Amino acid sequence: VHSKQNIITFFFFFLKNVAIDCGKPAVLDNGRRQYSSTTLGSTVSYQCDKPYSLLGSKKRTCRGIRKWDGIEPSCSKYQSWL
């Protein structure tokens, strides 16, 4: 029979020693991404080249579900119809 303490200790050992990885964040056409890691808690920032505008999340974080949070960004060139 396992005690609660043993189960909790194992759980934290597991989290500490098994990296949760979200994989490489999406490539941004007409822009760039900046990140240093793809593991749990890491962030990626996006920026568009001029004259493009960012649609979606400017910054995303790797979550425990092995996915980047937020909305996958893209760069779009707006046209004025005026």
mmCIF file of N, CA and C in Angstrom:
data_model
loop_
_atom_site.group_PDB
_atom_site.id
_atom_site.type_symbol
_atom_site.label_atom_id
_atom_site.label_comp_id
_atom_site.label_asym_id
_atom_site.label_seq_id
_atom_site.Cartn_x
_atom_site.Cartn_y
_atom_site.Cartn_z
ATOM 1 N N VAL A 1 0.851 -1.179 0.000
ATOM 2 C CA VAL A 1 0.000 0.000 0.000
ATOM 3 C C VAL A 1 0.894 1.238 0.000
ATOM 4 N N HIS A 2 0.607 2.162 -0.910
ATOM 5 C CA HIS A 2 1.394 3.388 -1.016
ATOM 6 C C HIS A 2 0.770 4.483 -0.162
ATOM 7 N N SER A 3 1.604 5.194 0.549
ATOM 8 C CA SER A 3 1.102 6.311 1.338
ATOM 9 C C SER A 3 0.918 7.525 0.434
ATOM 10 N N LYS A 4 0.118 8.479 0.893
ATOM 11 C CA LYS A 4 -0.089 9.710 0.133
ATOM 12 C C LYS A 4 1.234 10.432 -0.078
ATOM 13 N N GLN A 5 2.087 10.429 0.928
ATOM 14 C CA GLN A 5 3.377 11.109 0.829
ATOM 15 C C GLN A 5 4.236 10.494 -0.282
ATOM 16 N N ASN A 6 4.262 9.178 -0.386
ATOM 17 C CA ASN A 6 5.050 8.519 -1.431
ATOM 18 C C ASN A 6 4.513 8.855 -2.823
ATOM 19 N N ILE A 7 3.209 8.904 -2.956
ATOM 20 C CA ILE A 7 2.592 9.221 -4.237
ATOM 21 C C ILE A 7 2.903 10.666 -4.628
ATOM 22 N N ILE A 8 2.793 11.575 -3.685
ATOM 23 C CA ILE A 8 3.090 12.986 -3.945
ATOM 24 C C ILE A 8 4.561 13.169 -4.303
ATOM 25 N N THR A 9 5.448 12.494 -3.585
ATOM 26 C CA THR A 9 6.882 12.575 -3.871
ATOM 27 C C THR A 9 7.177 12.069 -5.279
ATOM 28 N N PHE A 10 6.588 10.947 -5.654
ATOM 29 C CA PHE A 10 6.786 10.401 -6.991
ATOM 30 C C PHE A 10 6.264 11.353 -8.056
ATOM 31 N N PHE A 11 5.109 11.945 -7.822
ATOM 32 C CA PHE A 11 4.498 12.871 -8.773
ATOM 33 C C PHE A 11 5.430 14.047 -9.047
ATOM 34 N N PHE A 12 5.969 14.660 -7.999
ATOM 35 C CA PHE A 12 6.867 15.798 -8.181
ATOM 36 C C PHE A 12 8.188 15.371 -8.815
ATOM 37 N N PHE A 13 8.690 14.186 -8.494
ATOM 38 C CA PHE A 13 9.885 13.657 -9.135
ATOM 39 C C PHE A 13 9.636 13.490 -10.632
ATOM 40 N N PHE A 14 8.478 12.952 -10.983
ATOM 41 C CA PHE A 14 8.108 12.743 -12.377
ATOM 42 C C PHE A 14 8.046 14.066 -13.129
ATOM 43 N N LEU A 15 7.363 15.064 -12.561
ATOM 44 C CA LEU A 15 7.240 16.369 -13.219
ATOM 45 C C LEU A 15 8.596 17.034 -13.407
ATOM 46 N N LYS A 16 9.458 16.885 -12.434
ATOM 47 C CA LYS A 16 10.773 17.523 -12.484
ATOM 48 C C LYS A 16 11.679 16.858 -13.514
ATOM 49 N N ASN A 17 11.562 15.563 -13.712
ATOM 50 C CA ASN A 17 12.504 14.819 -14.535
ATOM 51 C C ASN A 17 11.990 14.426 -15.912
ATOM 52 N N VAL A 18 10.738 14.669 -16.198
ATOM 53 C CA VAL A 18 10.189 14.373 -17.519
ATOM 54 C C VAL A 18 9.763 15.700 -18.145
ATOM 55 N N ALA A 19 10.504 16.122 -19.145
ATOM 56 C CA ALA A 19 10.220 17.413 -19.780
ATOM 57 C C ALA A 19 8.954 17.335 -20.617
ATOM 58 N N ILE A 20 8.056 18.252 -20.389
ATOM 59 C CA ILE A 20 6.863 18.382 -21.221
ATOM 60 C C ILE A 20 7.238 19.334 -22.340
ATOM 61 N N ASP A 21 7.140 18.870 -23.566
ATOM 62 C CA ASP A 21 7.589 19.634 -24.728
ATOM 63 C C ASP A 21 6.413 19.936 -25.654
ATOM 64 N N CYS A 22 6.300 21.187 -26.080
ATOM 65 C CA CYS A 22 5.223 21.600 -26.978
ATOM 66 C C CYS A 22 5.629 21.549 -28.446
ATOM 67 N N GLY A 23 6.870 21.204 -28.727
ATOM 68 C CA GLY A 23 7.338 21.206 -30.102
ATOM 69 C C GLY A 23 7.621 22.620 -30.580
ATOM 70 N N LYS A 24 8.213 22.719 -31.756
ATOM 71 C CA LYS A 24 8.563 24.040 -32.292
ATOM 72 C C LYS A 24 7.300 24.832 -32.597
ATOM 73 N N PRO A 25 7.291 26.118 -32.206
ATOM 74 C CA PRO A 25 6.132 26.952 -32.523
ATOM 75 C C PRO A 25 6.040 27.226 -34.023
ATOM 76 N N ALA A 26 4.863 27.562 -34.459
ATOM 77 C CA ALA A 26 4.601 27.782 -35.883
ATOM 78 C C ALA A 26 5.522 28.842 -36.472
ATOM 79 N N VAL A 27 5.936 28.596 -37.718
ATOM 80 C CA VAL A 27 6.720 29.578 -38.470
ATOM 81 C C VAL A 27 5.776 30.684 -38.918
ATOM 82 N N LEU A 28 6.260 31.905 -38.887
ATOM 83 C CA LEU A 28 5.434 33.058 -39.224
ATOM 84 C C LEU A 28 5.884 33.627 -40.569
ATOM 85 N N ASP A 29 5.053 33.511 -41.606
ATOM 86 C CA ASP A 29 5.360 34.129 -42.896
ATOM 87 C C ASP A 29 5.307 35.640 -42.751
ATOM 88 N N ASN A 30 6.267 36.333 -43.315
ATOM 89 C CA ASN A 30 6.350 37.791 -43.258
ATOM 90 C C ASN A 30 6.537 38.310 -41.838
ATOM 91 N N GLY A 31 7.222 37.520 -41.025
ATOM 92 C CA GLY A 31 7.487 37.915 -39.649
ATOM 93 C C GLY A 31 8.510 36.990 -39.023
ATOM 94 N N ARG A 32 8.661 37.074 -37.729
ATOM 95 C CA ARG A 32 9.630 36.231 -37.033
ATOM 96 C C ARG A 32 9.101 35.829 -35.659
ATOM 97 N N ARG A 33 9.668 34.758 -35.161
ATOM 98 C CA ARG A 33 9.345 34.248 -33.830
ATOM 99 C C ARG A 33 10.634 34.224 -33.017
ATOM 100 N N GLN A 34 10.504 34.385 -31.714
ATOM 101 C CA GLN A 34 11.673 34.347 -30.845
ATOM 102 C C GLN A 34 11.343 33.473 -29.637
ATOM 103 N N TYR A 35 12.182 32.427 -29.435
ATOM 104 C CA TYR A 35 12.020 31.537 -28.294
ATOM 105 C C TYR A 35 13.352 30.873 -28.014
ATOM 106 N N SER A 36 13.525 30.400 -26.786
ATOM 107 C CA SER A 36 14.785 29.735 -26.436
ATOM 108 C C SER A 36 14.578 28.272 -26.062
ATOM 109 N N SER A 37 13.332 27.894 -25.803
ATOM 110 C CA SER A 37 13.028 26.529 -25.391
ATOM 111 C C SER A 37 11.609 26.196 -25.810
ATOM 112 N N THR A 38 11.299 24.895 -25.850
ATOM 113 C CA THR A 38 9.944 24.457 -26.211
ATOM 114 C C THR A 38 9.302 23.638 -25.087
ATOM 115 N N THR A 39 9.871 23.720 -23.887
ATOM 116 C CA THR A 39 9.370 22.925 -22.765
ATOM 117 C C THR A 39 8.386 23.724 -21.908
ATOM 118 N N LEU A 40 7.730 23.026 -21.012
ATOM 119 C CA LEU A 40 6.697 23.592 -20.141
ATOM 120 C C LEU A 40 7.109 24.933 -19.551
ATOM 121 N N GLY A 41 6.253 25.944 -19.718
ATOM 122 C CA GLY A 41 6.485 27.272 -19.170
ATOM 123 C C GLY A 41 7.260 28.203 -20.093
ATOM 124 N N SER A 42 7.825 27.664 -21.176
ATOM 125 C CA SER A 42 8.573 28.498 -22.128
ATOM 126 C C SER A 42 7.609 29.395 -22.884
ATOM 127 N N THR A 43 8.135 30.516 -23.378
ATOM 128 C CA THR A 43 7.307 31.440 -24.151
ATOM 129 C C THR A 43 7.917 31.669 -25.531
ATOM 130 N N VAL A 44 7.052 32.023 -26.462
ATOM 131 C CA VAL A 44 7.464 32.419 -27.805
ATOM 132 C C VAL A 44 6.787 33.751 -28.099
ATOM 133 N N SER A 45 7.548 34.668 -28.685
ATOM 134 C CA SER A 45 7.015 35.976 -29.069
ATOM 135 C C SER A 45 7.060 36.100 -30.579
ATOM 136 N N TYR A 46 6.063 36.769 -31.136
ATOM 137 C CA TYR A 46 5.946 36.940 -32.574
ATOM 138 C C TYR A 46 5.942 38.421 -32.934
ATOM 139 N N GLN A 47 6.522 38.729 -34.098
ATOM 140 C CA GLN A 47 6.526 40.094 -34.604
ATOM 141 C C GLN A 47 6.478 40.038 -36.121
ATOM 142 N N CYS A 48 5.679 40.903 -36.718
ATOM 143 C CA CYS A 48 5.547 40.934 -38.171
ATOM 144 C C CYS A 48 6.474 41.984 -38.775
ATOM 145 N N ASP A 49 6.910 41.706 -40.009
ATOM 146 C CA ASP A 49 7.676 42.684 -40.768
ATOM 147 C C ASP A 49 6.733 43.793 -41.225
ATOM 148 N N LYS A 50 7.264 44.992 -41.429
ATOM 149 C CA LYS A 50 6.451 46.085 -41.963
ATOM 150 C C LYS A 50 6.220 45.825 -43.439
ATOM 151 N N PRO A 51 5.073 46.081 -43.982
ATOM 152 C CA PRO A 51 3.886 46.746 -43.458
ATOM 153 C C PRO A 51 2.817 45.769 -42.950
ATOM 154 N N TYR A 52 3.217 44.576 -42.530
ATOM 155 C CA TYR A 52 2.267 43.556 -42.086
ATOM 156 C C TYR A 52 1.840 43.782 -40.639
ATOM 157 N N SER A 53 0.645 43.313 -40.309
ATOM 158 C CA SER A 53 0.101 43.414 -38.956
ATOM 159 C C SER A 53 -0.148 42.027 -38.399
ATOM 160 N N LEU A 54 0.083 41.873 -37.102
ATOM 161 C CA LEU A 54 -0.083 40.579 -36.443
ATOM 162 C C LEU A 54 -1.550 40.302 -36.136
ATOM 163 N N LEU A 55 -2.002 39.133 -36.538
ATOM 164 C CA LEU A 55 -3.334 38.650 -36.179
ATOM 165 C C LEU A 55 -3.128 37.422 -35.308
ATOM 166 N N GLY A 56 -3.759 37.371 -34.146
ATOM 167 C CA GLY A 56 -3.570 36.256 -33.222
ATOM 168 C C GLY A 56 -2.742 36.692 -32.028
ATOM 169 N N SER A 57 -2.179 35.725 -31.328
ATOM 170 C CA SER A 57 -1.448 35.994 -30.090
ATOM 171 C C SER A 57 -0.030 36.485 -30.354
ATOM 172 N N LYS A 58 0.342 37.576 -29.689
ATOM 173 C CA LYS A 58 1.689 38.135 -29.797
ATOM 174 C C LYS A 58 2.685 37.300 -28.997
ATOM 175 N N LYS A 59 2.197 36.688 -27.921
ATOM 176 C CA LYS A 59 3.038 35.867 -27.047
ATOM 177 C C LYS A 59 2.255 34.615 -26.676
ATOM 178 N N ARG A 60 2.929 33.444 -26.733
ATOM 179 C CA ARG A 60 2.296 32.177 -26.385
ATOM 180 C C ARG A 60 3.172 31.434 -25.389
ATOM 181 N N THR A 61 2.554 30.615 -24.530
ATOM 182 C CA THR A 61 3.260 29.869 -23.493
ATOM 183 C C THR A 61 3.005 28.381 -23.660
ATOM 184 N N CYS A 62 4.052 27.569 -23.467
ATOM 185 C CA CYS A 62 3.915 26.113 -23.514
ATOM 186 C C CYS A 62 3.202 25.658 -22.248
ATOM 187 N N ARG A 63 2.078 24.992 -22.409
ATOM 188 C CA ARG A 63 1.263 24.536 -21.279
ATOM 189 C C ARG A 63 1.432 23.036 -21.055
ATOM 190 N N GLY A 64 0.947 22.559 -19.939
ATOM 191 C CA GLY A 64 1.074 21.159 -19.543
ATOM 192 C C GLY A 64 0.352 20.170 -20.436
ATOM 193 N N ILE A 65 -0.442 20.665 -21.350
ATOM 194 C CA ILE A 65 -1.156 19.779 -22.271
ATOM 195 C C ILE A 65 -0.366 19.572 -23.568
ATOM 196 N N ARG A 66 0.928 19.933 -23.518
ATOM 197 C CA ARG A 66 1.849 19.802 -24.661
ATOM 198 C C ARG A 66 1.419 20.635 -25.862
ATOM 199 N N LYS A 67 0.824 21.777 -25.595
ATOM 200 C CA LYS A 67 0.402 22.678 -26.656
ATOM 201 C C LYS A 67 0.717 24.115 -26.254
ATOM 202 N N TRP A 68 0.956 24.957 -27.273
ATOM 203 C CA TRP A 68 1.120 26.384 -27.048
ATOM 204 C C TRP A 68 -0.264 26.992 -26.837
ATOM 205 N N ASP A 69 -0.383 27.863 -25.847
ATOM 206 C CA ASP A 69 -1.683 28.488 -25.593
ATOM 207 C C ASP A 69 -1.931 29.617 -26.588
ATOM 208 N N GLY A 70 -3.091 30.242 -26.480
ATOM 209 C CA GLY A 70 -3.420 31.373 -27.343
ATOM 210 C C GLY A 70 -3.802 30.950 -28.744
ATOM 211 N N ILE A 71 -3.812 31.922 -29.628
ATOM 212 C CA ILE A 71 -4.218 31.714 -31.017
ATOM 213 C C ILE A 71 -2.980 31.787 -31.909
ATOM 214 N N GLU A 72 -2.799 30.781 -32.760
ATOM 215 C CA GLU A 72 -1.654 30.778 -33.661
ATOM 216 C C GLU A 72 -1.689 32.039 -34.523
ATOM 217 N N PRO A 73 -0.606 32.827 -34.487
ATOM 218 C CA PRO A 73 -0.620 34.107 -35.187
ATOM 219 C C PRO A 73 -0.309 33.988 -36.675
ATOM 220 N N SER A 74 -0.640 35.049 -37.386
ATOM 221 C CA SER A 74 -0.259 35.193 -38.790
ATOM 222 C C SER A 74 -0.047 36.679 -39.047
ATOM 223 N N CYS A 75 0.643 36.984 -40.128
ATOM 224 C CA CYS A 75 0.887 38.373 -40.515
ATOM 225 C C CYS A 75 0.059 38.676 -41.753
ATOM 226 N N SER A 76 -0.666 39.766 -41.709
ATOM 227 C CA SER A 76 -1.556 40.124 -42.803
ATOM 228 C C SER A 76 -1.287 41.565 -43.225
ATOM 229 N N LYS A 77 -1.383 41.805 -44.516
ATOM 230 C CA LYS A 77 -1.222 43.161 -45.028
ATOM 231 C C LYS A 77 -2.618 43.722 -45.265
ATOM 232 N N TYR A 78 -2.965 44.735 -44.475
ATOM 233 C CA TYR A 78 -4.271 45.358 -44.617
ATOM 234 C C TYR A 78 -4.246 46.336 -45.790
ATOM 235 N N GLN A 79 -5.345 46.414 -46.510
ATOM 236 C CA GLN A 79 -5.475 47.374 -47.581
ATOM 237 C C GLN A 79 -6.590 48.334 -47.251
ATOM 238 N N SER A 80 -6.328 49.589 -47.467
ATOM 239 C CA SER A 80 -7.355 50.604 -47.229
ATOM 240 C C SER A 80 -8.200 50.781 -48.490
ATOM 241 N N TRP A 81 -9.496 50.764 -48.305
ATOM 242 C CA TRP A 81 -10.399 50.909 -49.444
ATOM 243 C C TRP A 81 -10.921 52.332 -49.548
ATOM 244 N N LEU A 82 -10.359 53.238 -48.775
ATOM 245 C CA LEU A 82 -10.811 54.641 -48.820
ATOM 246 C C LEU A 82 -10.148 55.412 -49.934
#
